[in-house]
GROMACS .gro file of C-alpha atoms in nm:
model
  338
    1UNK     CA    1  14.751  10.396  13.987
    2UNK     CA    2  14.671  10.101  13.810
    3UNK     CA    3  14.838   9.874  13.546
    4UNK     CA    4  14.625   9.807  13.198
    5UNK     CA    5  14.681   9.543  12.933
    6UNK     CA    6  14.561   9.796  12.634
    7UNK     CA    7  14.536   9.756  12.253
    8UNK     CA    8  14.377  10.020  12.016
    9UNK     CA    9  14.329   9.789  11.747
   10UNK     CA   10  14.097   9.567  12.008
   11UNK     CA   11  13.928   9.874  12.032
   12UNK     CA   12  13.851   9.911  11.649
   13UNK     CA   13  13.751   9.536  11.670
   14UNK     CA   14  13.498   9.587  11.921
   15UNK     CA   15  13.381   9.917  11.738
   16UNK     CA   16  13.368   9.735  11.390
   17UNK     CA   17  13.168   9.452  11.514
   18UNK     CA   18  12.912   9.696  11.707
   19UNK     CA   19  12.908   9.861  11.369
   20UNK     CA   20  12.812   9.563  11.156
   21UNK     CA   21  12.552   9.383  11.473
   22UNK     CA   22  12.403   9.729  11.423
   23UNK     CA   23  12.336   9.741  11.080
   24UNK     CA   24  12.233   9.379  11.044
   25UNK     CA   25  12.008   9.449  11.306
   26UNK     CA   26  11.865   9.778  11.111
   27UNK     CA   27  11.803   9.556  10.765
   28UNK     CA   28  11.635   9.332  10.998
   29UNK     CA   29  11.395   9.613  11.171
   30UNK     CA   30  11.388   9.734  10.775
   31UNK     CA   31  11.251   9.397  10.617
   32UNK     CA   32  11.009   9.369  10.856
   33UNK     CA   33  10.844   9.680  10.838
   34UNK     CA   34  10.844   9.649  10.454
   35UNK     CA   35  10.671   9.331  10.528
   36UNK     CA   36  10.436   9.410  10.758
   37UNK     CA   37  10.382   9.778  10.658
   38UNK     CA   38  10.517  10.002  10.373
   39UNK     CA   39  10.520   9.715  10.159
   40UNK     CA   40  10.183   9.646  10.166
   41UNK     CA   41  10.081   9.973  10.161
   42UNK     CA   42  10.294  10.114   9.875
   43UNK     CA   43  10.189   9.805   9.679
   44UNK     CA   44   9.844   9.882   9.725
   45UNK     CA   45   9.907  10.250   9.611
   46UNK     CA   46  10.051  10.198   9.303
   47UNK     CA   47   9.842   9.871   9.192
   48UNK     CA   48   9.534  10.064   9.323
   49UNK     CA   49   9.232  10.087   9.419
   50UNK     CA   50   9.209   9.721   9.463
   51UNK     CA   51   8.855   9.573   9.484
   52UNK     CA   52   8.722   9.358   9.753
   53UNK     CA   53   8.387   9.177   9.772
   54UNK     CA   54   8.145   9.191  10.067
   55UNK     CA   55   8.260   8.766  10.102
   56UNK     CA   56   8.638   8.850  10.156
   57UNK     CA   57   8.512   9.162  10.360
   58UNK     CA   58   8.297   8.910  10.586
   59UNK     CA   59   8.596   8.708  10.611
   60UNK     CA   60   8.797   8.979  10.795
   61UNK     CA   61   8.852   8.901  11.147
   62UNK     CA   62   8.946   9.244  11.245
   63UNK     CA   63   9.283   9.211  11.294
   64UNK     CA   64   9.430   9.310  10.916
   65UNK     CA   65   9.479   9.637  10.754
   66UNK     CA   66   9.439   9.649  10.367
   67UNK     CA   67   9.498   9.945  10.217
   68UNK     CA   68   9.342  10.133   9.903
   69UNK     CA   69   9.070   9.911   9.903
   70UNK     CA   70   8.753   9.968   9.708
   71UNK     CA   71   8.403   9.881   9.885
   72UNK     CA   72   8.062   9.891   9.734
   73UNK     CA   73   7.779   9.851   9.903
   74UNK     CA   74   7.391   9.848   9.850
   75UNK     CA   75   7.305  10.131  10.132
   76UNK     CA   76   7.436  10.405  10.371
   77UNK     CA   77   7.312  10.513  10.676
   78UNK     CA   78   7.442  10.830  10.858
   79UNK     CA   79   7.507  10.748  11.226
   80UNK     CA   80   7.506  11.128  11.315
   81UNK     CA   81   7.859  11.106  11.490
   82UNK     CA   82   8.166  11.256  11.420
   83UNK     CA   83   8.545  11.357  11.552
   84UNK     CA   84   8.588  11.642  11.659
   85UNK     CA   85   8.890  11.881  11.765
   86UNK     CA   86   8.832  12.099  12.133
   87UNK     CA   87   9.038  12.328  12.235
   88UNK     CA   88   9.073  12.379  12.645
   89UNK     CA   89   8.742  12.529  12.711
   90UNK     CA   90   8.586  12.210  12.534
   91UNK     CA   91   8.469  12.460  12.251
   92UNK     CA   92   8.471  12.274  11.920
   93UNK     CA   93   8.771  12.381  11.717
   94UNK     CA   94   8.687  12.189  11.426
   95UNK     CA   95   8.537  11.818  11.264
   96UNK     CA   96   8.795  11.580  11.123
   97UNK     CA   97   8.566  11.296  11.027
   98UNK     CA   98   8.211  11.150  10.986
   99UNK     CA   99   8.058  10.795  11.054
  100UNK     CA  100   7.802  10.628  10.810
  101UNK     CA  101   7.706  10.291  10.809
  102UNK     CA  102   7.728  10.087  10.458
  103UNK     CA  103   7.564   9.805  10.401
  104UNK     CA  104   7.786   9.599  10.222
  105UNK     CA  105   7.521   9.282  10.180
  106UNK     CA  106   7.183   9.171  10.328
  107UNK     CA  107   7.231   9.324  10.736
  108UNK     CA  108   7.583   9.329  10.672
  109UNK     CA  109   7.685   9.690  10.748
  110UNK     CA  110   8.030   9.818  10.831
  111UNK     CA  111   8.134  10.136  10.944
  112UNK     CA  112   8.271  10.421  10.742
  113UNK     CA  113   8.492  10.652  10.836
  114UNK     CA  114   8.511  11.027  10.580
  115UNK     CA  115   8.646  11.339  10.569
  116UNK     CA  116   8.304  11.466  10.426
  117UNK     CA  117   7.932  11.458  10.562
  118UNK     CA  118   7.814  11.105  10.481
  119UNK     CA  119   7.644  11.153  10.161
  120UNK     CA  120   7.284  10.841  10.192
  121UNK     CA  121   7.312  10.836   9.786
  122UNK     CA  122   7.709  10.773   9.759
  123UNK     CA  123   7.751  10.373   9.771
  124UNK     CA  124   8.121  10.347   9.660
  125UNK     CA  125   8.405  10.407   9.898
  126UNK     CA  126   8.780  10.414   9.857
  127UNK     CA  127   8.992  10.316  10.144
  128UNK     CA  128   9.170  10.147  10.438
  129UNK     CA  129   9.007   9.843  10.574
  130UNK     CA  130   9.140   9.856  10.969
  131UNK     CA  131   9.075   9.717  11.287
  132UNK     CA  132   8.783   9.943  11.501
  133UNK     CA  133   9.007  10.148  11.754
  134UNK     CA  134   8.883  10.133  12.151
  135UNK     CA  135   8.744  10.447  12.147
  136UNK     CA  136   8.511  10.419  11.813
  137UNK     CA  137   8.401  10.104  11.915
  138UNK     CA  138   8.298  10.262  12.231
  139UNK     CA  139   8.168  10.545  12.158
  140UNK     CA  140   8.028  10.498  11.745
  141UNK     CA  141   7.967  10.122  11.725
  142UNK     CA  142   7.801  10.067  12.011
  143UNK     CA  143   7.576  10.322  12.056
  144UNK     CA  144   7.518  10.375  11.663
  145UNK     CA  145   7.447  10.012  11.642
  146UNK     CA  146   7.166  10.023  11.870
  147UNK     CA  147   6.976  10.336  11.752
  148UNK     CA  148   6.997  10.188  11.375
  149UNK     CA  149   6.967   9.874  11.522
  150UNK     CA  150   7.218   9.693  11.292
  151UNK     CA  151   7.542   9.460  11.335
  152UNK     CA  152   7.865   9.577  11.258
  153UNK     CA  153   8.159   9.366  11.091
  154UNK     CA  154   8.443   9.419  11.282
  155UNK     CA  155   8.621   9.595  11.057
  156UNK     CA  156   8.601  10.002  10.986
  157UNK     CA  157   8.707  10.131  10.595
  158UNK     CA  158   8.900  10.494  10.693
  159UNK     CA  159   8.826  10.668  10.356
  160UNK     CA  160   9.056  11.048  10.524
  161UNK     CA  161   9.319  10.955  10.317
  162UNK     CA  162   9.585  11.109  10.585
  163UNK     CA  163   9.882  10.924  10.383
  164UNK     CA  164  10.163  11.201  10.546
  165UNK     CA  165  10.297  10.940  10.821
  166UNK     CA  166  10.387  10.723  10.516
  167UNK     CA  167  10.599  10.941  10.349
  168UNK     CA  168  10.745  10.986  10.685
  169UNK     CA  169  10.809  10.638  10.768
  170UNK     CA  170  10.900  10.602  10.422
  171UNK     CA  171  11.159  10.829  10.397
  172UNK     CA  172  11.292  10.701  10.778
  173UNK     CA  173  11.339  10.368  10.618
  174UNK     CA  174  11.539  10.470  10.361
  175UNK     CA  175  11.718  10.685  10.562
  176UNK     CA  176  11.765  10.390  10.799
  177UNK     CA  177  11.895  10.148  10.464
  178UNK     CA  178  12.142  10.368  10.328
  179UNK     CA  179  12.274  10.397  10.688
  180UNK     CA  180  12.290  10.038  10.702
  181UNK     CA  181  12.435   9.975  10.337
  182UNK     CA  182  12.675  10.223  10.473
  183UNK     CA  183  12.757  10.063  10.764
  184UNK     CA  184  12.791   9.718  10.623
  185UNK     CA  185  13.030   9.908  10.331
  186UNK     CA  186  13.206  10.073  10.616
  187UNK     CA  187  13.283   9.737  10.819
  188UNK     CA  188  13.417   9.526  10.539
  189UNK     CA  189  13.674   9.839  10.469
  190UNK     CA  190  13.765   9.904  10.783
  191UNK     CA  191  13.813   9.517  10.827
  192UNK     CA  192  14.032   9.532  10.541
  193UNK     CA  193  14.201   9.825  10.641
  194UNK     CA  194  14.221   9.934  11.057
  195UNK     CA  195  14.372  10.267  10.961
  196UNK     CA  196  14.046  10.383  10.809
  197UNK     CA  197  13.878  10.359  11.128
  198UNK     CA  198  13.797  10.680  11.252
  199UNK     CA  199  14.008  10.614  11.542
  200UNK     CA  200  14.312  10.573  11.362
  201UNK     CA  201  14.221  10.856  11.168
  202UNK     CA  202  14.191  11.056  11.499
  203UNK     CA  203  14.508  10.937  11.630
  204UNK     CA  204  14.629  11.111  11.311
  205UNK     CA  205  14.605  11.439  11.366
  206UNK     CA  206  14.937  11.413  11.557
  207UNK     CA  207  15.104  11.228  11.321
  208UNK     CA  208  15.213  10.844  11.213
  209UNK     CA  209  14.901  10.714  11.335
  210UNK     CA  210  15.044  10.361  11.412
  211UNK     CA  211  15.330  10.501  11.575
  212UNK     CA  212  15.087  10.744  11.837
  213UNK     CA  213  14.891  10.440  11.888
  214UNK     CA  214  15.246  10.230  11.997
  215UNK     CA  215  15.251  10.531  12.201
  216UNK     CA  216  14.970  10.551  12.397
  217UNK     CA  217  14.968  10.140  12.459
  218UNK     CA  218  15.320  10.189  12.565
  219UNK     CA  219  15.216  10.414  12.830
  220UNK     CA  220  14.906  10.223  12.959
  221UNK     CA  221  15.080   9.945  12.995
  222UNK     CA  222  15.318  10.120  13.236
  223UNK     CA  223  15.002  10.250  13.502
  224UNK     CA  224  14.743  10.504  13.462
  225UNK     CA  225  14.518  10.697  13.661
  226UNK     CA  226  14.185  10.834  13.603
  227UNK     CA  227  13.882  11.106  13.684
  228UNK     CA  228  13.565  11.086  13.551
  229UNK     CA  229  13.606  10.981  13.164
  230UNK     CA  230  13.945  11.108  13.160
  231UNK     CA  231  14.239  10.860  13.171
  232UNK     CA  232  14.574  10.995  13.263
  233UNK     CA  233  14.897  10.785  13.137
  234UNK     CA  234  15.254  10.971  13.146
  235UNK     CA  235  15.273  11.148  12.783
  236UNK     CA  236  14.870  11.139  12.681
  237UNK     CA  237  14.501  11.220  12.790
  238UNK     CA  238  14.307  10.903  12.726
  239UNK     CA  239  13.896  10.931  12.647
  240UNK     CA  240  13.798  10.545  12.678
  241UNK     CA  241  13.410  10.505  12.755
  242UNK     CA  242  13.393  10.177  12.541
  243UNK     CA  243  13.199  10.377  12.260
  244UNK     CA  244  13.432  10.653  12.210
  245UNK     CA  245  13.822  10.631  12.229
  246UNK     CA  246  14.057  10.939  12.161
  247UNK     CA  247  14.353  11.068  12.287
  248UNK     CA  248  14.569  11.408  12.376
  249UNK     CA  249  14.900  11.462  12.396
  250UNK     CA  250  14.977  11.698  12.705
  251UNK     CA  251  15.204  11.906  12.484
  252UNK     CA  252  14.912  11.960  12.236
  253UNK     CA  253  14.643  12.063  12.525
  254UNK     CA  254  14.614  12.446  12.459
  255UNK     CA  255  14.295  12.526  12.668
  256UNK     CA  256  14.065  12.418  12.942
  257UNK     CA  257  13.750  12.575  13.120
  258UNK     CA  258  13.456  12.441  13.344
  259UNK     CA  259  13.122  12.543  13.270
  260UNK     CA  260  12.825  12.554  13.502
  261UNK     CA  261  12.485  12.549  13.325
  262UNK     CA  262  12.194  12.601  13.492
  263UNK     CA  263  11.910  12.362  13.390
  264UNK     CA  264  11.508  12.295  13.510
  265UNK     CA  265  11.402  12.308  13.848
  266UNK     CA  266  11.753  12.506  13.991
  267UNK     CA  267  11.983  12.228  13.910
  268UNK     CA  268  12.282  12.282  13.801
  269UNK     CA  269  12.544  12.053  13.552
  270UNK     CA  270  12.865  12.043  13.565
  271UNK     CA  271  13.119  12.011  13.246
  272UNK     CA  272  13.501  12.045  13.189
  273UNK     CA  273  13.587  12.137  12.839
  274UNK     CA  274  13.932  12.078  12.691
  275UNK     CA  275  14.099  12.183  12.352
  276UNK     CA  276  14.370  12.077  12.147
  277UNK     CA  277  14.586  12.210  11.890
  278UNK     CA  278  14.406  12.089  11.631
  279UNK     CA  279  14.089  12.243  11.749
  280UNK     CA  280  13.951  11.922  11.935
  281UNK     CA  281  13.733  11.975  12.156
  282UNK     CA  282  13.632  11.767  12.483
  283UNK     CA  283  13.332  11.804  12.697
  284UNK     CA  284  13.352  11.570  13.035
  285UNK     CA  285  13.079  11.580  13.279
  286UNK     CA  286  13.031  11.523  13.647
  287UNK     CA  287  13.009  11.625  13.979
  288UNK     CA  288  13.126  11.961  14.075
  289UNK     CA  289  13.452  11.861  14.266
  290UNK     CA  290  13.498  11.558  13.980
  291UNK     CA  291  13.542  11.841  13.737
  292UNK     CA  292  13.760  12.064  13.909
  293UNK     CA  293  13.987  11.752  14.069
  294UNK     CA  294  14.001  11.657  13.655
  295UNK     CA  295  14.074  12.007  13.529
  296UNK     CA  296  14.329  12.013  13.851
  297UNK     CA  297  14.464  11.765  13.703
  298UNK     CA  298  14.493  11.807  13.377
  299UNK     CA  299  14.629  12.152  13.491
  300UNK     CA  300  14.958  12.006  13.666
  301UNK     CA  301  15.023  11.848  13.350
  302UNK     CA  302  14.973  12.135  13.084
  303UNK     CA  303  15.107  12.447  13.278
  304UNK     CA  304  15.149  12.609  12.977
  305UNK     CA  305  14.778  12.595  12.870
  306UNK     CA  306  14.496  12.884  12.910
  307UNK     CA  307  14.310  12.788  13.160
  308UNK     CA  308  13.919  12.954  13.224
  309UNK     CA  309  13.683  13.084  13.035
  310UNK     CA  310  13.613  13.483  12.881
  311UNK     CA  311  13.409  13.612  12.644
  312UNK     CA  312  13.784  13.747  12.521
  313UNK     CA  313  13.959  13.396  12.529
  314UNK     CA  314  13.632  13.269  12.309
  315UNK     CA  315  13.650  13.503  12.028
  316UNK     CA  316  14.004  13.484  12.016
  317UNK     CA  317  14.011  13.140  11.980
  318UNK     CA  318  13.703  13.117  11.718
  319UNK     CA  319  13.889  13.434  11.518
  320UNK     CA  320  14.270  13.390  11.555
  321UNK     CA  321  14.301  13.028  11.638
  322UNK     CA  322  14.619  12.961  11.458
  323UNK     CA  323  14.765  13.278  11.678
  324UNK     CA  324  14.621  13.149  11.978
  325UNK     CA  325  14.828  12.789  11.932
  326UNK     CA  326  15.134  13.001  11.880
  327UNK     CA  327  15.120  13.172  12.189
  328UNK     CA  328  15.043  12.867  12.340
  329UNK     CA  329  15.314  12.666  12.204
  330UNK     CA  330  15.543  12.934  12.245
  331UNK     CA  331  15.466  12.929  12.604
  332UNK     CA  332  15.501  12.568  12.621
  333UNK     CA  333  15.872  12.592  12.442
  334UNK     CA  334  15.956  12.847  12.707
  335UNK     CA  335  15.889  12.605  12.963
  336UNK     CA  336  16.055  12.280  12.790
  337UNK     CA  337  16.377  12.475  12.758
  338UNK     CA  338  16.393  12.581  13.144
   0.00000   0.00000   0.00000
């Protein structure tokens, strides 16, 4: 038994500000990818193809990545290499891309990277201008370099085109900005308002939401005692992990089972599940004698509950739930009036 000072509306606080360090933090994350990434990249696209001359090309140091460029040159060489897909045997599967070199000015070549077999009479090339990966440098530039005996640039135009990941990571940041619009939106509301926390709004499945939350501070305050992620105070079943709060009121508790699931390897988790008349459903995990001292526990508290699990107690709680409550409750009358 220990004594708590307790406030819910700390709680929403804490949540609220989490909420909005969250979202600031995703526009953050979201500016700079725009900056660094889709920005350029989508600006490129619809602008496109931009042209480049072999000076600015020369001027790369390797390090940049311009998108939908377009690269003349005055010669192509094919280097004879390609990527190719192996499945396990080391059988090729198929080629995703051929090497040429272009020469973009006098014995100034850079290396060209296409879906197709490098075509000696194409001289014009659409594409990314990238950084040369480890393993192209290693095993393209190099050895290409010496049997054609030229120098590359250290840059590589990828003409594949494989544009999927950017409607990917598009969409993601979107995704990710509406999420944070929504978040800041949510904040400022709930700032306004605490009762339109989802807390509060939990709390008010049992009625006067303020009132259950006088309640259930009221009770904390007086001592509390608690197993795993379960918080026992004398009217209610507290959740408090810091990133969730909720709470039960023993006279609403209509059911409670432990499951065993077997997982990898022959281990074996171990979870307590309890309902409320409203449907609510909690899942607390821990060790094997945690959950049963909890559910023990709980138990002493909520004699009138079903306790255990059957296939039978399942369907008639998914099917006749508002029937299952009543017998419940009725029990739980029964009791009260004793």
């Amino acid at each position: 038994m220990q004594t708590t000072t307790y406030s819910i509306e700390k709680i929403v606080q804490r949540s609220n500000h989490i909420l909005l360090a969250t979202s600031i933090f995703c526009l953050i994350f979201i500016g700079v990818m725009v900056t660094i990434s889709s920005g350029p990249y989508w600006y490129a696209q619809l602008t496109g193809p931009i042209e480049i001359s072999a000076e600015d090309i020369i001027a790369l140091d390797g390090s940049q990545r311009l998108y939908n460029r377009a690269v003349s040159g005055e010669d192509m060489e094919d280097t004879f290499y390609y990527e190719e897909t192996v499945n396990e045997s080391g059988r090729q599967v198929s080629i995703d891309a051929y090497f040429g070199a272009l020469e973009i000015d006098d014995d100034l070549w850079i290396l060209v990277r296409d879906p197709d077999d490098i075509n000696r009479r194409q001289e014009d090339y659409v594409g990314t201008l990238q950084p040369i990966t480890g393993d192209i440098a290693r095993d393209v530039v190099e050895l290409s370099a010496d049997e054609l005996n030229i120098e590359y640039l250290p840059v590589m135009l990828d003409t594949t085109g494989d544009e999927t990941m950017w409607y990917v990571g598009t969409a993601g940041l979107l995704a990710l900005l509406i999420f944070s619009i929504w978040g800041v939106v949510a904040y400022f509301r709930r700032s306004q308002d605490i009762y339109k926390h989802p807390i509060y709004k939990s709390l008010g499945r049992f009625g006067e939401p303020a009132e259950i939350a006088r309640q259930v501070e009221t009770d904390r305050a007086m001592g509390e005692t608690k197993i795993l992620n379960a918080t026992f105070t004398e009217r209610f079943l507290v959740q408090d992990t810091g990133a969730y709060f909720d709470v039960m009121p023993y006279s609403e508790i209509v059911w409670m089972y432990k499951m065993i699931k077997k997982e990898r390897y022959g281990n074996k988790s171990y979870q307590g599940f309890i309902y409320d008349s409203t449907g609510k459903e909690w899942m607390i995990g821990g060790k094997d004698n945690e959950v049963d001292d909890m559910l023990q526990a709980i138990g002493a508290r909520t004699p009138w509950a079903a306790k255990g699990y059957s296939e039978d107690i399942k369907r008639f709680w998914d099917n006749e739930r508002t029937e299952f409550v009543n017998q419940v409750k009725a029990r739980y009358q029964s009791l009260k009036s004793q």
